[in-house]
Amino acid sequence: TDVDRETLSGRLEELKPQVRHTMELLFATPSVRARFEGCGAVSTDDAHKLGLVGPAGRACGIAYDVRRDFPTEHYALLDIPANAKTTGDVDARARMRADEILQSMDIVASLLRDPVSSQCVETAGWTPAPSTMVVTLNEAWRGEVSHCVLTNDKGGIARYKVKDPSFHNWNGLAMSLRDTGISDFPLNNKSFNLSYCGFDL
């Protein structure tokens, strides 16, 4: 309803400067900068070779974002910035997250101002095409999620495979830990914030 949209818009406006202030304090603190800067760096070249996606990839200078590079539905109308950092370290990954929090708030605010009409997709009586392969991509909060569906000769699902962004990014974490001390592991690990089961997918 209009009242709900106004309420949520007001809360976002109230919250955004608080979030921005918290981030400014974080990145202005000398001890934080001493720990973040240069820690666990992954080069752009290595990130490309490993196929890093999402914020972890963007922190290494790879601007790839499914929402912008393969826009579907309403995404083509949203302003999704390239927003790539280049240092590839904990600092870049933290700043990438900070940027995306503020961008997410802006996206939600834009959708509250101009609501998008939607409708349920009716699947009754619909059968997938037979002997076909389809790949779809989504940008999740860790990065690209891919779905691959194979159908049999009757249009039934023969195989469905999901690839989580952690499948790629876990190798980025391993790369970031080369030549570092054991005390750097927790910091790097949380800066990637990966999913164990997502890697197993």
mmCIF file of C-alpha atoms in Angstrom:
data_model
loop_
_atom_site.group_PDB
_atom_site.id
_atom_site.type_symbol
_atom_site.label_atom_id
_atom_site.label_comp_id
_atom_site.label_asym_id
_atom_site.label_seq_id
_atom_site.Cartn_x
_atom_site.Cartn_y
_atom_site.Cartn_z
ATOM 1 C CA THR A 1 0.000 0.000 0.000
ATOM 2 C CA ASP A 2 1.016 3.623 -0.308
ATOM 3 C CA VAL A 3 1.223 3.948 3.486
ATOM 4 C CA ASP A 4 3.601 0.984 3.722
ATOM 5 C CA ARG A 5 5.802 2.417 0.969
ATOM 6 C CA GLU A 6 5.936 5.805 2.686
ATOM 7 C CA THR A 7 6.801 4.185 6.015
ATOM 8 C CA LEU A 8 9.583 2.077 4.530
ATOM 9 C CA SER A 9 10.907 5.034 2.506
ATOM 10 C CA GLY A 10 11.059 7.134 5.662
ATOM 11 C CA ARG A 11 12.921 4.423 7.550
ATOM 12 C CA LEU A 12 15.439 4.058 4.749
ATOM 13 C CA GLU A 13 16.044 7.812 4.702
ATOM 14 C CA GLU A 14 16.583 7.735 8.456
ATOM 15 C CA LEU A 15 18.862 4.695 8.327
ATOM 16 C CA LYS A 16 21.070 5.632 5.378
ATOM 17 C CA PRO A 17 23.067 8.459 7.030
ATOM 18 C CA GLN A 18 23.619 6.238 10.085
ATOM 19 C CA VAL A 19 24.956 3.435 7.898
ATOM 20 C CA ARG A 20 27.158 5.877 5.976
ATOM 21 C CA HIS A 21 28.503 7.349 9.234
ATOM 22 C CA THR A 22 29.328 3.870 10.582
ATOM 23 C CA MET A 23 31.227 3.043 7.408
ATOM 24 C CA GLU A 24 33.125 6.318 7.516
ATOM 25 C CA LEU A 25 34.188 5.586 11.099
ATOM 26 C CA LEU A 26 35.299 2.083 10.134
ATOM 27 C CA PHE A 27 37.470 3.150 7.224
ATOM 28 C CA ALA A 28 38.890 6.169 9.058
ATOM 29 C CA THR A 29 40.141 4.101 11.988
ATOM 30 C CA PRO A 30 43.938 3.681 11.727
ATOM 31 C CA SER A 31 43.959 0.202 13.293
ATOM 32 C CA VAL A 32 41.321 -1.017 10.814
ATOM 33 C CA ARG A 33 43.227 0.394 7.865
ATOM 34 C CA ALA A 34 46.459 -1.163 9.134
ATOM 35 C CA ARG A 35 44.776 -4.587 9.206
ATOM 36 C CA PHE A 36 42.741 -4.268 5.992
ATOM 37 C CA GLU A 37 45.111 -2.578 3.554
ATOM 38 C CA GLY A 38 47.383 -4.973 1.689
ATOM 39 C CA CYS A 39 46.064 -8.018 3.550
ATOM 40 C CA GLY A 40 45.138 -11.035 1.437
ATOM 41 C CA ALA A 41 45.474 -9.348 -1.948
ATOM 42 C CA VAL A 42 44.453 -11.199 -5.127
ATOM 43 C CA SER A 43 45.606 -9.677 -8.422
ATOM 44 C CA THR A 44 43.198 -8.879 -11.230
ATOM 45 C CA ASP A 45 44.993 -11.387 -13.453
ATOM 46 C CA ASP A 46 44.663 -14.175 -10.878
ATOM 47 C CA ALA A 47 41.031 -13.234 -10.244
ATOM 48 C CA HIS A 48 40.286 -13.562 -13.985
ATOM 49 C CA LYS A 49 42.033 -16.934 -14.169
ATOM 50 C CA LEU A 50 40.156 -18.218 -11.112
ATOM 51 C CA GLY A 51 36.844 -16.853 -12.373
ATOM 52 C CA LEU A 52 36.046 -14.815 -9.270
ATOM 53 C CA VAL A 53 32.539 -13.391 -9.260
ATOM 54 C CA GLY A 54 30.455 -10.972 -7.253
ATOM 55 C CA PRO A 55 31.966 -8.575 -4.697
ATOM 56 C CA ALA A 56 35.084 -10.752 -4.406
ATOM 57 C CA GLY A 57 35.719 -10.373 -8.139
ATOM 58 C CA ARG A 58 34.812 -6.697 -8.197
ATOM 59 C CA ALA A 59 37.267 -6.094 -5.344
ATOM 60 C CA CYS A 60 39.972 -7.372 -7.730
ATOM 61 C CA GLY A 61 39.003 -5.072 -10.597
ATOM 62 C CA ILE A 62 36.512 -7.342 -12.424
ATOM 63 C CA ALA A 63 33.397 -5.242 -13.022
ATOM 64 C CA TYR A 64 31.186 -8.223 -13.954
ATOM 65 C CA ASP A 65 27.683 -8.114 -12.474
ATOM 66 C CA VAL A 66 24.873 -10.283 -13.875
ATOM 67 C CA ARG A 67 22.316 -7.560 -13.114
ATOM 68 C CA ARG A 68 24.136 -5.160 -15.417
ATOM 69 C CA ASP A 69 25.791 -7.489 -17.947
ATOM 70 C CA PHE A 70 22.753 -9.740 -18.496
ATOM 71 C CA PRO A 71 19.821 -7.528 -17.474
ATOM 72 C CA THR A 72 16.382 -9.146 -17.448
ATOM 73 C CA GLU A 73 12.978 -7.840 -16.487
ATOM 74 C CA HIS A 74 13.317 -4.608 -14.489
ATOM 75 C CA TYR A 75 17.106 -4.777 -14.053
ATOM 76 C CA ALA A 76 17.679 -3.038 -17.385
ATOM 77 C CA LEU A 77 16.017 0.056 -15.890
ATOM 78 C CA LEU A 78 18.145 0.115 -12.736
ATOM 79 C CA ASP A 79 21.443 1.939 -12.405
ATOM 80 C CA ILE A 80 23.879 -0.835 -11.452
ATOM 81 C CA PRO A 81 27.355 0.758 -11.319
ATOM 82 C CA ALA A 82 30.472 -1.112 -12.413
ATOM 83 C CA ASN A 83 32.008 -0.123 -9.086
ATOM 84 C CA ALA A 84 35.141 -2.284 -9.332
ATOM 85 C CA LYS A 85 38.038 -1.816 -6.918
ATOM 86 C CA THR A 86 41.549 -2.814 -7.990
ATOM 87 C CA THR A 87 43.611 -3.611 -4.908
ATOM 88 C CA GLY A 88 42.013 -7.035 -4.351
ATOM 89 C CA ASP A 89 42.745 -7.002 -0.615
ATOM 90 C CA VAL A 90 40.579 -7.129 2.514
ATOM 91 C CA ASP A 91 40.190 -3.353 2.290
ATOM 92 C CA ALA A 92 38.810 -3.589 -1.258
ATOM 93 C CA ARG A 93 36.434 -6.398 -0.287
ATOM 94 C CA ALA A 94 35.184 -4.407 2.724
ATOM 95 C CA ARG A 95 34.723 -1.238 0.660
ATOM 96 C CA MET A 96 32.950 -3.256 -2.009
ATOM 97 C CA ARG A 97 30.461 -4.496 0.582
ATOM 98 C CA ALA A 98 30.018 -0.982 1.964
ATOM 99 C CA ASP A 99 29.299 0.404 -1.506
ATOM 100 C CA GLU A 100 26.805 -2.341 -2.256
ATOM 101 C CA ILE A 101 24.911 -1.787 0.998
ATOM 102 C CA LEU A 102 24.329 1.845 0.035
ATOM 103 C CA GLN A 103 23.507 0.883 -3.557
ATOM 104 C CA SER A 104 20.972 -1.674 -2.324
ATOM 105 C CA MET A 105 19.301 0.997 -0.220
ATOM 106 C CA ASP A 106 19.127 3.262 -3.285
ATOM 107 C CA ILE A 107 17.625 0.464 -5.394
ATOM 108 C CA VAL A 108 14.983 -0.298 -2.768
ATOM 109 C CA ALA A 109 14.181 3.414 -2.501
ATOM 110 C CA SER A 110 13.781 3.694 -6.293
ATOM 111 C CA LEU A 111 11.416 0.720 -6.326
ATOM 112 C CA LEU A 112 9.375 2.264 -3.529
ATOM 113 C CA ARG A 113 9.078 5.503 -5.517
ATOM 114 C CA ASP A 114 8.158 3.704 -8.749
ATOM 115 C CA PRO A 115 6.655 0.297 -7.889
ATOM 116 C CA VAL A 116 7.082 -2.488 -10.429
ATOM 117 C CA SER A 117 3.956 -4.388 -11.394
ATOM 118 C CA SER A 118 4.377 -8.144 -11.323
ATOM 119 C CA GLN A 119 2.311 -11.244 -11.774
ATOM 120 C CA CYS A 120 2.629 -14.937 -11.026
ATOM 121 C CA VAL A 121 3.773 -17.184 -13.855
ATOM 122 C CA GLU A 122 1.186 -19.839 -14.565
ATOM 123 C CA THR A 123 2.778 -23.259 -15.073
ATOM 124 C CA ALA A 124 -0.352 -25.394 -15.357
ATOM 125 C CA GLY A 125 -0.478 -27.185 -18.699
ATOM 126 C CA TRP A 126 3.030 -26.066 -19.652
ATOM 127 C CA THR A 127 5.772 -28.553 -20.513
ATOM 128 C CA PRO A 128 9.433 -27.657 -21.104
ATOM 129 C CA ALA A 129 10.839 -28.142 -24.609
ATOM 130 C CA PRO A 130 12.198 -31.671 -25.134
ATOM 131 C CA SER A 131 15.933 -32.453 -25.484
ATOM 132 C CA THR A 132 16.957 -28.930 -24.532
ATOM 133 C CA MET A 133 19.558 -27.264 -22.352
ATOM 134 C CA VAL A 134 18.875 -23.927 -20.673
ATOM 135 C CA VAL A 135 21.279 -21.845 -18.572
ATOM 136 C CA THR A 136 20.088 -18.913 -16.479
ATOM 137 C CA LEU A 137 22.127 -16.497 -14.350
ATOM 138 C CA ASN A 138 21.271 -14.490 -11.256
ATOM 139 C CA GLU A 139 23.346 -12.067 -9.199
ATOM 140 C CA ALA A 140 23.091 -13.209 -5.591
ATOM 141 C CA TRP A 141 24.745 -11.390 -2.699
ATOM 142 C CA ARG A 142 27.937 -13.472 -3.105
ATOM 143 C CA GLY A 143 27.907 -13.173 -6.900
ATOM 144 C CA GLU A 144 26.790 -15.110 -9.948
ATOM 145 C CA VAL A 145 24.539 -18.123 -9.404
ATOM 146 C CA SER A 146 24.028 -20.249 -12.508
ATOM 147 C CA HIS A 147 21.261 -22.759 -13.130
ATOM 148 C CA CYS A 148 21.524 -25.368 -15.883
ATOM 149 C CA VAL A 149 18.561 -27.547 -16.861
ATOM 150 C CA LEU A 150 18.631 -30.497 -19.269
ATOM 151 C CA THR A 151 15.356 -31.985 -20.490
ATOM 152 C CA ASN A 152 14.759 -35.469 -21.856
ATOM 153 C CA ASP A 153 13.006 -36.344 -25.110
ATOM 154 C CA LYS A 154 9.593 -35.983 -23.413
ATOM 155 C CA GLY A 155 10.271 -32.552 -21.920
ATOM 156 C CA GLY A 156 10.874 -33.850 -18.413
ATOM 157 C CA ILE A 157 13.797 -32.623 -16.359
ATOM 158 C CA ALA A 158 16.729 -35.010 -16.841
ATOM 159 C CA ARG A 159 19.292 -32.967 -14.882
ATOM 160 C CA TYR A 160 19.298 -29.740 -12.896
ATOM 161 C CA LYS A 161 22.618 -28.234 -11.788
ATOM 162 C CA VAL A 162 23.110 -25.138 -9.637
ATOM 163 C CA LYS A 163 26.526 -23.470 -9.349
ATOM 164 C CA ASP A 164 26.991 -21.236 -6.337
ATOM 165 C CA PRO A 165 29.450 -18.284 -6.444
ATOM 166 C CA SER A 166 31.430 -19.939 -3.643
ATOM 167 C CA PHE A 167 32.455 -22.626 -6.136
ATOM 168 C CA HIS A 168 34.646 -20.038 -7.890
ATOM 169 C CA ASN A 169 35.473 -17.738 -5.010
ATOM 170 C CA TRP A 170 36.824 -20.384 -2.665
ATOM 171 C CA ASN A 171 39.937 -20.587 -4.826
ATOM 172 C CA GLY A 172 40.226 -16.822 -4.461
ATOM 173 C CA LEU A 173 40.332 -17.237 -0.693
ATOM 174 C CA ALA A 174 43.074 -19.855 -1.060
ATOM 175 C CA MET A 175 45.033 -17.473 -3.302
ATOM 176 C CA SER A 176 44.633 -14.601 -0.827
ATOM 177 C CA LEU A 177 46.223 -16.683 1.938
ATOM 178 C CA ARG A 178 49.497 -17.355 0.144
ATOM 179 C CA ASP A 179 52.512 -15.978 2.024
ATOM 180 C CA THR A 180 50.364 -14.718 4.912
ATOM 181 C CA GLY A 181 50.474 -15.442 8.629
ATOM 182 C CA ILE A 182 47.945 -17.681 10.343
ATOM 183 C CA SER A 183 46.483 -14.636 12.090
ATOM 184 C CA ASP A 184 45.375 -13.326 8.685
ATOM 185 C CA PHE A 185 43.183 -16.357 7.996
ATOM 186 C CA PRO A 186 40.079 -15.289 9.977
ATOM 187 C CA LEU A 187 40.144 -11.793 8.493
ATOM 188 C CA ASN A 188 40.489 -13.052 4.921
ATOM 189 C CA ASN A 189 37.983 -15.829 5.457
ATOM 190 C CA LYS A 190 35.296 -13.421 6.640
ATOM 191 C CA SER A 191 36.119 -10.892 3.937
ATOM 192 C CA PHE A 192 35.089 -13.533 1.369
ATOM 193 C CA ASN A 193 32.313 -14.936 3.617
ATOM 194 C CA LEU A 194 31.825 -18.072 1.508
ATOM 195 C CA SER A 195 29.457 -21.013 1.765
ATOM 196 C CA TYR A 196 30.799 -24.506 2.443
ATOM 197 C CA CYS A 197 27.763 -26.211 0.924
ATOM 198 C CA GLY A 198 27.876 -23.748 -1.996
ATOM 199 C CA PHE A 199 31.376 -24.967 -2.804
ATOM 200 C CA ASP A 200 30.175 -28.576 -2.654
ATOM 201 C CA LEU A 201 27.478 -27.824 -5.226
#
